Amino acid sequence: MRTHVVDHPLVAHKLTTLRDERTDSPTFRRLADELVTLLAYEATRDVRTEQVAIRTPVTETTGVRLSHPRPLVVPIIRAGLGMLEGMVRLLPTAEVGFLGMVRDEETLQASTYATRMPDDLSGRQVYVLDPMLATGGTLVAAIRELISRGADDVTALCLLAAPEGVEVMERELAGTPVTVVTASVDERLNEQGFIVPGLGDAGDRMYGTAG
């Protein structure tokens, strides 16, 4: 597994405002959207392409386009939905699947309650969206589901990661072609499984505490 921390002043600037407890939900959603687009630029550096012949107003030339099968973007509901628009803005021809997962706040174990994806992901590059890589349980379960469907190239985009979560993914997904792209690997997890310093519960800060 490879972990890529995007080191860029704009990433750091937006992340700082996301961390601030005074940032309201509308601003949080907008900044998360912008930050995801910056992360997506790095995450798609190795997106598969094919050559195509075109004609410009001046002459004929050769360019590139995304190859088939098209990439699949999979937000983990609910917080991952807040990352979807920023991702497909950069990758508009991608298809979108959905994976509903919930974490038991006592055991910290993730379980799946809904899926909407192709049964066969063979040959597909898959981009998973989950704001927080905390304990790692949710992403490990999600990526195992994708691999069970034949995915052979998975990239997870996370606003933040904890070193404990990165370690769990490296251990549980050893030998799996997985890349994590994040704005920061923070200090640690606290006793409640939240990233420190972190930014709180990303889903609650995006959408409120309803439900």
XYZ file of N, CA and C in Angstrom:
633
model
N 0.840 -1.189 0.000
C 0.000 0.000 0.000
C 0.880 1.246 0.000
N 0.447 2.255 -0.728
C 1.194 3.506 -0.810
C 0.355 4.639 -0.230
N 0.963 5.471 0.607
C 0.291 6.630 1.171
C 0.934 7.886 0.619
N 0.115 8.749 0.022
C 0.615 9.980 -0.580
C -0.034 11.164 0.131
N 0.763 11.961 0.841
C 0.281 13.178 1.494
C 0.532 14.341 0.547
N -0.535 15.029 0.159
C -0.421 16.121 -0.809
C 0.102 17.365 -0.099
N 1.305 17.749 -0.426
C 1.980 18.889 0.209
C 1.857 20.101 -0.706
N 0.865 20.940 -0.432
C 0.629 22.113 -1.277
C 0.045 23.222 -0.401
N 0.470 24.473 -0.590
C -0.037 25.561 0.255
C -1.553 25.710 0.227
N -2.189 25.521 -0.927
C -3.647 25.646 -0.988
C -4.338 24.535 -0.217
N -3.761 23.338 -0.253
C -4.306 22.223 0.521
C -4.229 22.545 2.007
N -3.071 23.012 2.458
C -2.884 23.347 3.872
C -3.821 24.468 4.310
N -4.000 25.454 3.447
C -4.870 26.591 3.764
C -6.323 26.150 3.951
N -6.827 25.363 3.015
C -8.218 24.914 3.097
C -8.419 23.963 4.273
N -7.430 23.103 4.510
C -7.537 22.167 5.622
C -7.587 22.903 6.956
N -6.830 23.988 7.080
C -6.838 24.760 8.326
C -8.228 25.294 8.633
N -8.915 25.800 7.621
C -10.270 26.313 7.829
C -11.246 25.188 8.131
N -11.071 24.032 7.511
C -11.915 22.883 7.826
C -11.748 22.452 9.278
N -10.551 22.532 9.786
C -10.299 22.128 11.175
C -10.970 23.066 12.176
N -11.080 24.332 11.846
C -11.563 25.356 12.768
C -13.005 25.056 13.180
N -13.254 24.941 14.486
C -14.591 24.613 14.975
C -15.613 25.704 14.680
N -15.143 26.909 14.332
C -16.063 28.011 14.030
C -16.587 27.949 12.597
N -16.024 27.081 11.760
C -16.455 26.984 10.367
C -17.832 26.334 10.294
N -18.805 27.041 9.687
C -20.174 26.515 9.638
C -20.307 25.466 8.531
N -21.444 24.767 8.519
C -21.644 23.656 7.584
C -21.571 24.070 6.118
N -22.229 25.167 5.701
C -22.119 25.550 4.286
C -20.677 25.811 3.856
N -19.911 26.499 4.711
C -18.508 26.771 4.387
C -17.702 25.487 4.404
N -17.988 24.624 5.356
C -17.288 23.341 5.448
C -17.506 22.526 4.176
N -18.750 22.438 3.710
C -19.047 21.676 2.497
C -18.319 22.254 1.292
N -18.316 23.585 1.172
C -17.665 24.217 0.024
C -16.168 23.961 0.032
N -15.544 24.112 1.198
C -14.096 23.918 1.281
C -13.716 22.451 1.092
N -14.534 21.541 1.624
C -14.266 20.121 1.421
C -14.323 19.784 -0.064
N -15.300 20.361 -0.751
C -15.441 20.165 -2.189
C -14.189 20.651 -2.928
N -13.715 21.831 -2.577
C -12.527 22.382 -3.221
C -11.284 21.556 -2.897
N -11.180 21.112 -1.663
C -10.018 20.322 -1.261
C -9.987 18.983 -1.979
N -11.148 18.368 -2.146
C -11.201 17.084 -2.845
C -10.705 17.226 -4.282
N -11.066 18.322 -4.946
C -10.592 18.521 -6.314
C -9.076 18.607 -6.362
N -8.470 19.247 -5.380
C -7.006 19.311 -5.322
C -6.408 17.925 -5.074
N -7.019 17.163 -4.171
C -6.534 15.806 -3.913
C -6.735 14.916 -5.143
N -7.862 15.119 -5.832
C -8.162 14.301 -7.006
C -7.145 14.513 -8.109
N -6.616 15.714 -8.203
C -5.589 15.989 -9.211
C -4.396 15.070 -9.016
N -3.992 14.869 -7.760
C -2.878 13.967 -7.461
C -3.299 12.509 -7.580
N -4.516 12.206 -7.143
C -4.973 10.811 -7.127
C -5.113 10.239 -8.533
N -5.391 11.102 -9.506
C -5.613 10.624 -10.874
C -4.367 10.734 -11.742
N -3.231 10.955 -11.133
C -1.994 11.094 -11.906
C -1.718 9.854 -12.759
N -2.122 8.681 -12.267
C -1.884 7.434 -12.995
C -3.154 6.870 -13.626
N -4.141 7.726 -13.850
C -5.361 7.247 -14.483
C -5.019 6.708 -15.881
N -5.680 5.635 -16.264
C -5.349 4.978 -17.527
C -5.900 5.760 -18.717
N -5.056 5.919 -19.732
C -5.441 6.660 -20.928
C -5.085 5.866 -22.173
N -5.633 6.314 -23.290
C -5.296 5.740 -24.585
C -5.122 6.874 -25.589
N -4.314 6.622 -26.615
C -4.071 7.648 -27.625
C -5.268 7.769 -28.563
N -5.485 8.988 -29.046
C -6.582 9.243 -29.965
C -6.126 10.290 -30.976
N -6.496 10.086 -32.227
C -6.160 11.036 -33.280
C -7.237 12.113 -33.352
N -6.821 13.364 -33.408
C -7.750 14.486 -33.530
C -7.211 15.487 -34.547
N -8.059 16.420 -34.892
C -7.616 17.513 -35.768
C -7.885 18.830 -35.058
N -6.843 19.620 -34.908
C -6.979 20.956 -34.350
C -7.335 21.914 -35.488
N -7.615 23.189 -35.206
C -7.848 24.143 -36.301
C -6.631 24.327 -37.206
N -5.488 23.790 -36.777
C -4.257 23.987 -37.535
C -3.799 22.729 -38.268
N -3.877 21.572 -37.572
C -3.331 20.354 -38.165
C -3.876 19.129 -37.448
N -3.495 17.965 -37.938
C -3.816 16.720 -37.258
C -2.756 16.435 -36.200
N -3.195 15.824 -35.096
C -2.252 15.494 -34.028
C -2.795 14.313 -33.235
N -2.013 13.886 -32.266
C -2.415 12.781 -31.404
C -2.523 13.277 -29.966
N -3.614 12.939 -29.324
C -3.810 13.282 -27.922
C -4.139 12.044 -27.116
N -4.635 12.246 -25.912
C -5.013 11.116 -25.065
C -6.415 11.347 -24.524
N -7.091 10.258 -24.206
C -8.383 10.304 -23.540
C -8.420 9.162 -22.538
N -9.328 9.253 -21.598
C -9.461 8.185 -20.618
C -9.874 6.902 -21.322
N -9.224 5.813 -20.949
C -9.498 4.544 -21.615
C -10.709 3.861 -20.990
N -11.197 2.834 -21.668
C -12.301 2.031 -21.165
C -11.751 0.735 -20.564
N -12.407 0.161 -19.560
C -13.630 0.667 -18.929
C -13.372 1.939 -18.139
N -14.391 2.774 -18.048
C -14.232 4.058 -17.380
C -13.967 3.873 -15.881
N -13.248 4.817 -15.269
C -13.029 4.740 -13.820
C -14.353 4.766 -13.064
N -14.334 4.196 -11.872
C -15.517 4.175 -11.007
C -15.208 4.950 -9.738
N -16.070 5.888 -9.398
C -15.943 6.669 -8.165
C -16.973 6.146 -7.174
N -16.518 5.804 -5.966
C -17.406 5.206 -4.970
C -17.328 5.994 -3.660
N -18.280 6.911 -3.425
C -18.326 7.559 -2.108
C -18.917 6.616 -1.067
N -18.360 6.642 0.136
C -18.921 5.880 1.250
C -19.948 6.776 1.946
N -21.202 6.350 1.902
C -22.284 7.132 2.495
C -22.149 7.118 4.024
N -22.347 8.278 4.768
C -22.907 9.466 4.202
C -21.863 10.539 3.908
N -20.813 10.597 4.737
C -19.860 11.698 4.626
C -19.163 11.728 3.272
N -18.962 10.568 2.656
C -18.296 10.533 1.363
C -19.066 11.249 0.271
N -20.389 11.399 0.457
C -21.185 12.129 -0.531
C -20.722 13.571 -0.667
N -20.227 14.131 0.416
C -19.744 15.510 0.380
C -18.461 15.674 -0.415
N -17.859 14.565 -0.836
C -16.632 14.607 -1.623
C -16.895 14.311 -3.097
N -18.108 13.869 -3.408
C -18.387 13.369 -4.752
C -18.286 14.457 -5.815
N -18.903 15.599 -5.583
C -18.923 16.643 -6.604
C -17.505 17.121 -6.927
N -16.667 17.266 -5.900
C -15.296 17.696 -6.140
C -14.507 16.698 -6.957
N -14.842 15.421 -6.826
C -14.145 14.378 -7.575
C -14.620 14.317 -9.022
N -15.924 14.287 -9.237
C -16.419 14.149 -10.607
C -16.255 15.442 -11.405
N -16.019 16.557 -10.730
C -15.699 17.775 -11.459
C -14.403 17.589 -12.247
N -13.463 16.887 -11.657
C -12.190 16.641 -12.321
C -12.252 15.421 -13.225
N -13.170 14.499 -12.925
C -13.268 13.234 -13.659
C -14.719 13.024 -14.114
N -15.221 13.908 -14.984
C -16.657 13.903 -15.294
C -17.143 12.674 -16.053
N -16.256 11.960 -16.735
C -16.709 10.788 -17.491
C -16.725 9.520 -16.647
N -16.308 9.607 -15.396
C -16.313 8.423 -14.530
C -17.741 8.006 -14.207
N -17.917 6.720 -13.932
C -19.188 6.241 -13.418
C -19.160 6.337 -11.891
N -20.325 6.343 -11.278
C -20.422 6.515 -9.829
C -21.177 5.342 -9.222
N -20.576 4.721 -8.224
C -21.240 3.706 -7.428
C -21.396 4.229 -6.011
N -22.124 3.490 -5.180
C -22.327 3.929 -3.800
C -22.151 2.754 -2.855
N -21.578 3.055 -1.699
C -21.366 2.035 -0.682
C -21.784 2.616 0.658
N -22.831 2.033 1.245
C -23.314 2.496 2.537
C -22.697 1.687 3.666
N -21.959 2.369 4.547
C -21.304 1.689 5.659
C -21.518 2.501 6.927
N -21.598 1.796 8.055
C -21.775 2.469 9.331
C -20.814 1.857 10.341
N -20.267 2.717 11.215
C -19.326 2.251 12.232
C -19.999 2.193 13.590
N -19.881 1.066 14.260
C -20.367 0.929 15.629
C -19.446 1.749 16.533
N -19.996 2.741 17.203
C -19.168 3.657 17.983
C -18.568 3.008 19.232
N -19.049 1.829 19.612
C -18.464 1.139 20.763
C -17.373 0.167 20.337
N -17.673 -0.647 19.310
C -16.680 -1.632 18.856
C -15.759 -1.057 17.797
N -16.165 0.082 17.177
C -15.423 0.726 16.085
C -15.352 -0.148 14.837
N -16.218 -1.168 14.757
C -16.250 -2.049 13.590
C -17.249 -1.516 12.559
N -16.903 -1.650 11.275
C -17.768 -1.157 10.205
C -18.601 -2.285 9.628
N -19.838 -1.972 9.258
C -20.700 -2.950 8.595
C -21.352 -2.282 7.394
N -21.672 -3.093 6.377
C -22.253 -2.588 5.137
C -23.766 -2.734 5.179
N -24.482 -1.675 4.815
C -25.936 -1.753 4.797
C -26.517 -1.488 3.407
N -25.686 -1.036 2.445
C -26.199 -0.793 1.099
C -25.055 -0.760 0.103
N -25.284 -1.316 -1.085
C -24.296 -1.228 -2.161
C -25.017 -0.941 -3.473
N -24.369 -0.164 -4.308
C -24.873 0.112 -5.653
C -23.655 0.227 -6.563
N -23.178 -0.923 -7.032
C -21.981 -0.983 -7.853
C -22.114 -2.126 -8.842
N -21.326 -2.091 -9.939
C -21.305 -3.244 -10.844
C -20.797 -4.489 -10.114
N -21.332 -5.645 -10.473
C -20.868 -6.893 -9.865
C -19.440 -7.222 -10.277
N -19.074 -6.821 -11.513
C -17.747 -7.139 -12.034
C -16.955 -5.845 -12.230
N -15.904 -5.687 -11.442
C -15.048 -4.502 -11.536
C -13.691 -4.837 -12.156
N -13.612 -5.948 -12.845
C -12.346 -6.364 -13.456
C -11.848 -5.278 -14.417
N -10.594 -4.915 -14.254
C -9.990 -3.925 -15.139
C -10.375 -2.494 -14.847
N -11.147 -2.252 -13.783
C -11.585 -0.890 -13.464
C -10.663 -0.258 -12.438
N -10.327 0.991 -12.664
C -9.695 1.785 -11.615
C -10.808 2.361 -10.754
N -10.682 2.196 -9.446
C -11.738 2.614 -8.533
C -11.193 3.652 -7.562
N -11.964 4.726 -7.375
C -11.594 5.793 -6.451
C -12.634 5.833 -5.337
N -12.198 5.528 -4.111
C -13.092 5.484 -2.956
C -12.985 6.807 -2.204
N -14.129 7.364 -1.830
C -14.169 8.652 -1.139
C -14.649 8.465 0.293
N -13.796 8.801 1.238
C -14.147 8.731 2.659
C -13.335 9.808 3.368
N -13.984 10.808 3.994
C -13.239 11.945 4.528
C -12.171 11.581 5.552
N -12.459 10.585 6.416
C -11.565 10.323 7.537
C -11.062 8.880 7.531
N -9.761 8.715 7.464
C -9.150 7.411 7.687
C -8.725 7.387 9.146
N -9.612 6.899 10.002
C -9.368 6.918 11.454
C -8.848 5.565 11.923
N -9.751 4.661 12.295
C -9.300 3.328 12.730
C -8.916 2.454 11.542
N -9.414 2.805 10.366
C -9.108 2.029 9.166
C -10.121 0.944 8.865
N -11.000 0.642 9.816
C -11.935 -0.457 9.624
C -12.884 -0.257 8.464
N -13.419 0.957 8.307
C -14.373 1.217 7.238
C -13.723 1.073 5.866
N -12.555 1.673 5.695
C -11.899 1.608 4.394
C -11.426 0.195 4.066
N -10.929 -0.528 5.052
C -10.517 -1.916 4.802
C -11.709 -2.736 4.320
N -12.853 -2.595 4.996
C -14.046 -3.341 4.601
C -14.511 -2.929 3.207
N -14.456 -1.631 2.920
C -14.891 -1.136 1.615
C -13.988 -1.664 0.503
N -12.694 -1.601 0.715
C -11.754 -2.033 -0.319
C -11.828 -3.539 -0.522
N -12.032 -4.287 0.540
C -12.215 -5.735 0.376
C -13.449 -6.044 -0.469
N -14.504 -5.259 -0.294
C -15.703 -5.447 -1.108
C -15.396 -5.182 -2.581
N -14.628 -4.148 -2.845
C -14.270 -3.819 -4.225
C -13.389 -4.902 -4.840
N -12.438 -5.385 -4.068
C -11.534 -6.423 -4.568
C -12.298 -7.714 -4.829
N -13.278 -8.006 -3.979
C -14.074 -9.224 -4.183
C -14.851 -9.170 -5.497
N -15.053 -7.958 -6.019
C -15.744 -7.789 -7.298
C -14.763 -7.682 -8.466
N -13.478 -7.849 -8.193
C -12.493 -7.892 -9.262
C -11.662 -6.644 -9.461
N -11.859 -5.604 -8.640
C -11.057 -4.391 -8.791
C -9.582 -4.708 -8.547
N -8.716 -4.160 -9.407
C -7.285 -4.439 -9.264
C -6.448 -3.170 -9.107
N -7.123 -2.021 -8.939
C -6.413 -0.749 -8.783
C -7.335 0.189 -8.023
N -7.101 0.336 -6.713
C -7.988 1.115 -5.852
C -7.225 2.272 -5.235
N -7.804 3.470 -5.319
C -7.239 4.655 -4.674
C -8.275 5.227 -3.718
N -7.885 5.442 -2.475
C -8.773 6.041 -1.476
C -8.396 7.500 -1.281
N -9.370 8.389 -1.391
C -9.158 9.805 -1.131
C -9.740 10.128 0.236
N -8.905 10.690 1.117
C -9.315 11.033 2.482
C -8.839 12.445 2.788
N -9.684 13.227 3.422
C -9.248 14.554 3.839
C -8.146 14.433 4.874
N -8.324 13.517 5.818
C -7.351 13.326 6.903
C -7.136 11.840 7.145
N -5.976 11.511 7.705
C -5.686 10.137 8.093
C -4.992 10.134 9.450
N -5.202 9.069 10.204
C -4.484 8.843 11.461
C -3.428 7.775 11.217
N -2.279 7.867 11.872
C -1.239 6.854 11.675
C -1.715 5.453 12.021
N -2.614 5.340 13.020
C -3.134 4.018 13.381
C -3.940 3.412 12.233
N -4.735 4.258 11.554
C -5.526 3.772 10.438
C -4.668 3.366 9.261
N -3.635 4.144 8.990
C -2.703 3.797 7.912
C -2.036 2.463 8.210
N -1.646 2.263 9.467
C -0.996 1.008 9.853
C -1.937 -0.178 9.689
N -3.196 -0.011 10.069
C -4.177 -1.091 9.913
C -4.355 -1.443 8.445
N -4.460 -0.440 7.598
C -4.637 -0.707 6.170
C -3.411 -1.405 5.586
N -2.227 -0.960 5.985
C -1.009 -1.602 5.478
C -0.949 -3.069 5.892
N -1.426 -3.360 7.109
C -1.389 -4.735 7.593
C -2.492 -5.584 6.961
N -3.709 -5.069 6.952
C -4.855 -5.848 6.494
C -4.921 -5.985 4.974
N -4.311 -5.033 4.263
C -4.373 -5.049 2.805
C -2.996 -5.274 2.186
N -2.133 -5.950 2.919
C -0.780 -6.218 2.420
C -0.851 -6.967 1.095
N -0.072 -6.496 0.130
C -0.058 -7.137 -1.178
C -1.161 -6.701 -2.104
N -2.010 -5.772 -1.639
C -3.130 -5.285 -2.448
C -2.745 -3.966 -3.110
N -3.077 -3.780 -4.397
C -2.720 -2.538 -5.086
C -3.617 -1.380 -4.658
N -3.275 -0.768 -3.525
C -4.078 0.306 -2.949
C -3.198 1.529 -2.709
N -3.745 2.706 -3.029
C -3.078 3.966 -2.737
C -4.012 4.831 -1.904
N -3.476 5.474 -0.870
C -4.236 6.438 -0.074
C -3.688 7.824 -0.376
N -4.570 8.736 -0.774
C -4.195 10.123 -1.026
C -4.909 10.982 0.011
N -4.157 11.773 0.757
C -4.742 12.542 1.856
C -4.060 13.892 1.986
N -4.739 14.823 2.666
C -4.165 16.136 2.899
C -3.222 16.144 4.093
N -3.377 15.163 5.003
C -2.524 15.139 6.193
C -2.634 13.797 6.902
N -1.524 13.326 7.446
C -1.531 12.240 8.421
C -1.316 12.899 9.776
N -2.360 12.906 10.597
C -2.331 13.630 11.866
C -1.582 12.863 12.957
N -1.705 13.342 14.205
C -0.892 12.819 15.305
C -1.304 11.423 15.755
N -2.620 11.230 16.013
C -3.051 9.987 16.652
C -4.572 9.928 16.688
N -5.080 8.808 17.214
C -6.496 8.681 17.540
C -6.684 8.877 19.042
N -7.837 9.445 19.432
C -8.126 9.510 20.868
C -8.919 8.273 21.287
N -9.361 8.243 22.528
C -10.039 7.062 23.070
C -11.374 6.792 22.387
N -11.965 7.811 21.778
C -13.246 7.647 21.097
C -13.072 7.299 19.608
N -11.844 7.163 19.172
C -11.598 6.826 17.776
C -11.619 8.015 16.840
N -11.507 9.239 17.385
C -11.451 10.437 16.558
C -9.993 10.820 16.302
N -9.760 11.374 15.116
C -8.413 11.815 14.762
C -8.076 13.085 15.528
N -6.829 13.161 16.036
C -6.319 14.325 16.768
C -5.133 14.907 15.995
N -5.099 16.229 15.693
C -6.111 17.230 16.042
C -7.396 17.113 15.228
N -7.309 16.563 14.019
C -8.515 16.248 13.263
C -9.381 17.447 12.937
N -10.661 17.158 12.688
C -11.639 18.211 12.412
C -13.021 17.835 12.924
N -13.073 16.823 13.811
C -14.354 16.376 14.347
C -14.985 15.327 13.452
N -16.296 15.163 13.564
C -17.039 14.218 12.747
C -17.362 14.896 11.414
N -16.741 14.423 10.325
C -16.901 15.085 9.028
C -18.353 15.078 8.568
N -19.065 13.965 8.769
C -20.464 13.898 8.356
C -21.320 14.902 9.099
N -21.143 15.002 10.404
C -21.915 15.965 11.194
C -21.597 17.400 10.790
N -20.330 17.653 10.497
C -19.963 19.032 10.154
C -20.435 19.407 8.751
N -20.605 18.422 7.890
C -21.144 18.695 6.560
C -22.660 18.862 6.586
N -23.331 17.938 7.315
C -24.773 17.818 7.177
C -25.555 18.035 8.464
N -24.880 18.258 9.592
C -25.572 18.357 10.859
C -25.714 16.980 11.495
N -26.406 16.917 12.622
C -26.478 15.681 13.407
C -27.794 14.933 13.224
N -28.587 15.302 12.214
C -29.876 14.636 12.005
C -29.674 13.159 11.759
N -30.491 12.326 12.404
C -30.430 10.882 12.209
C -29.413 10.201 13.082
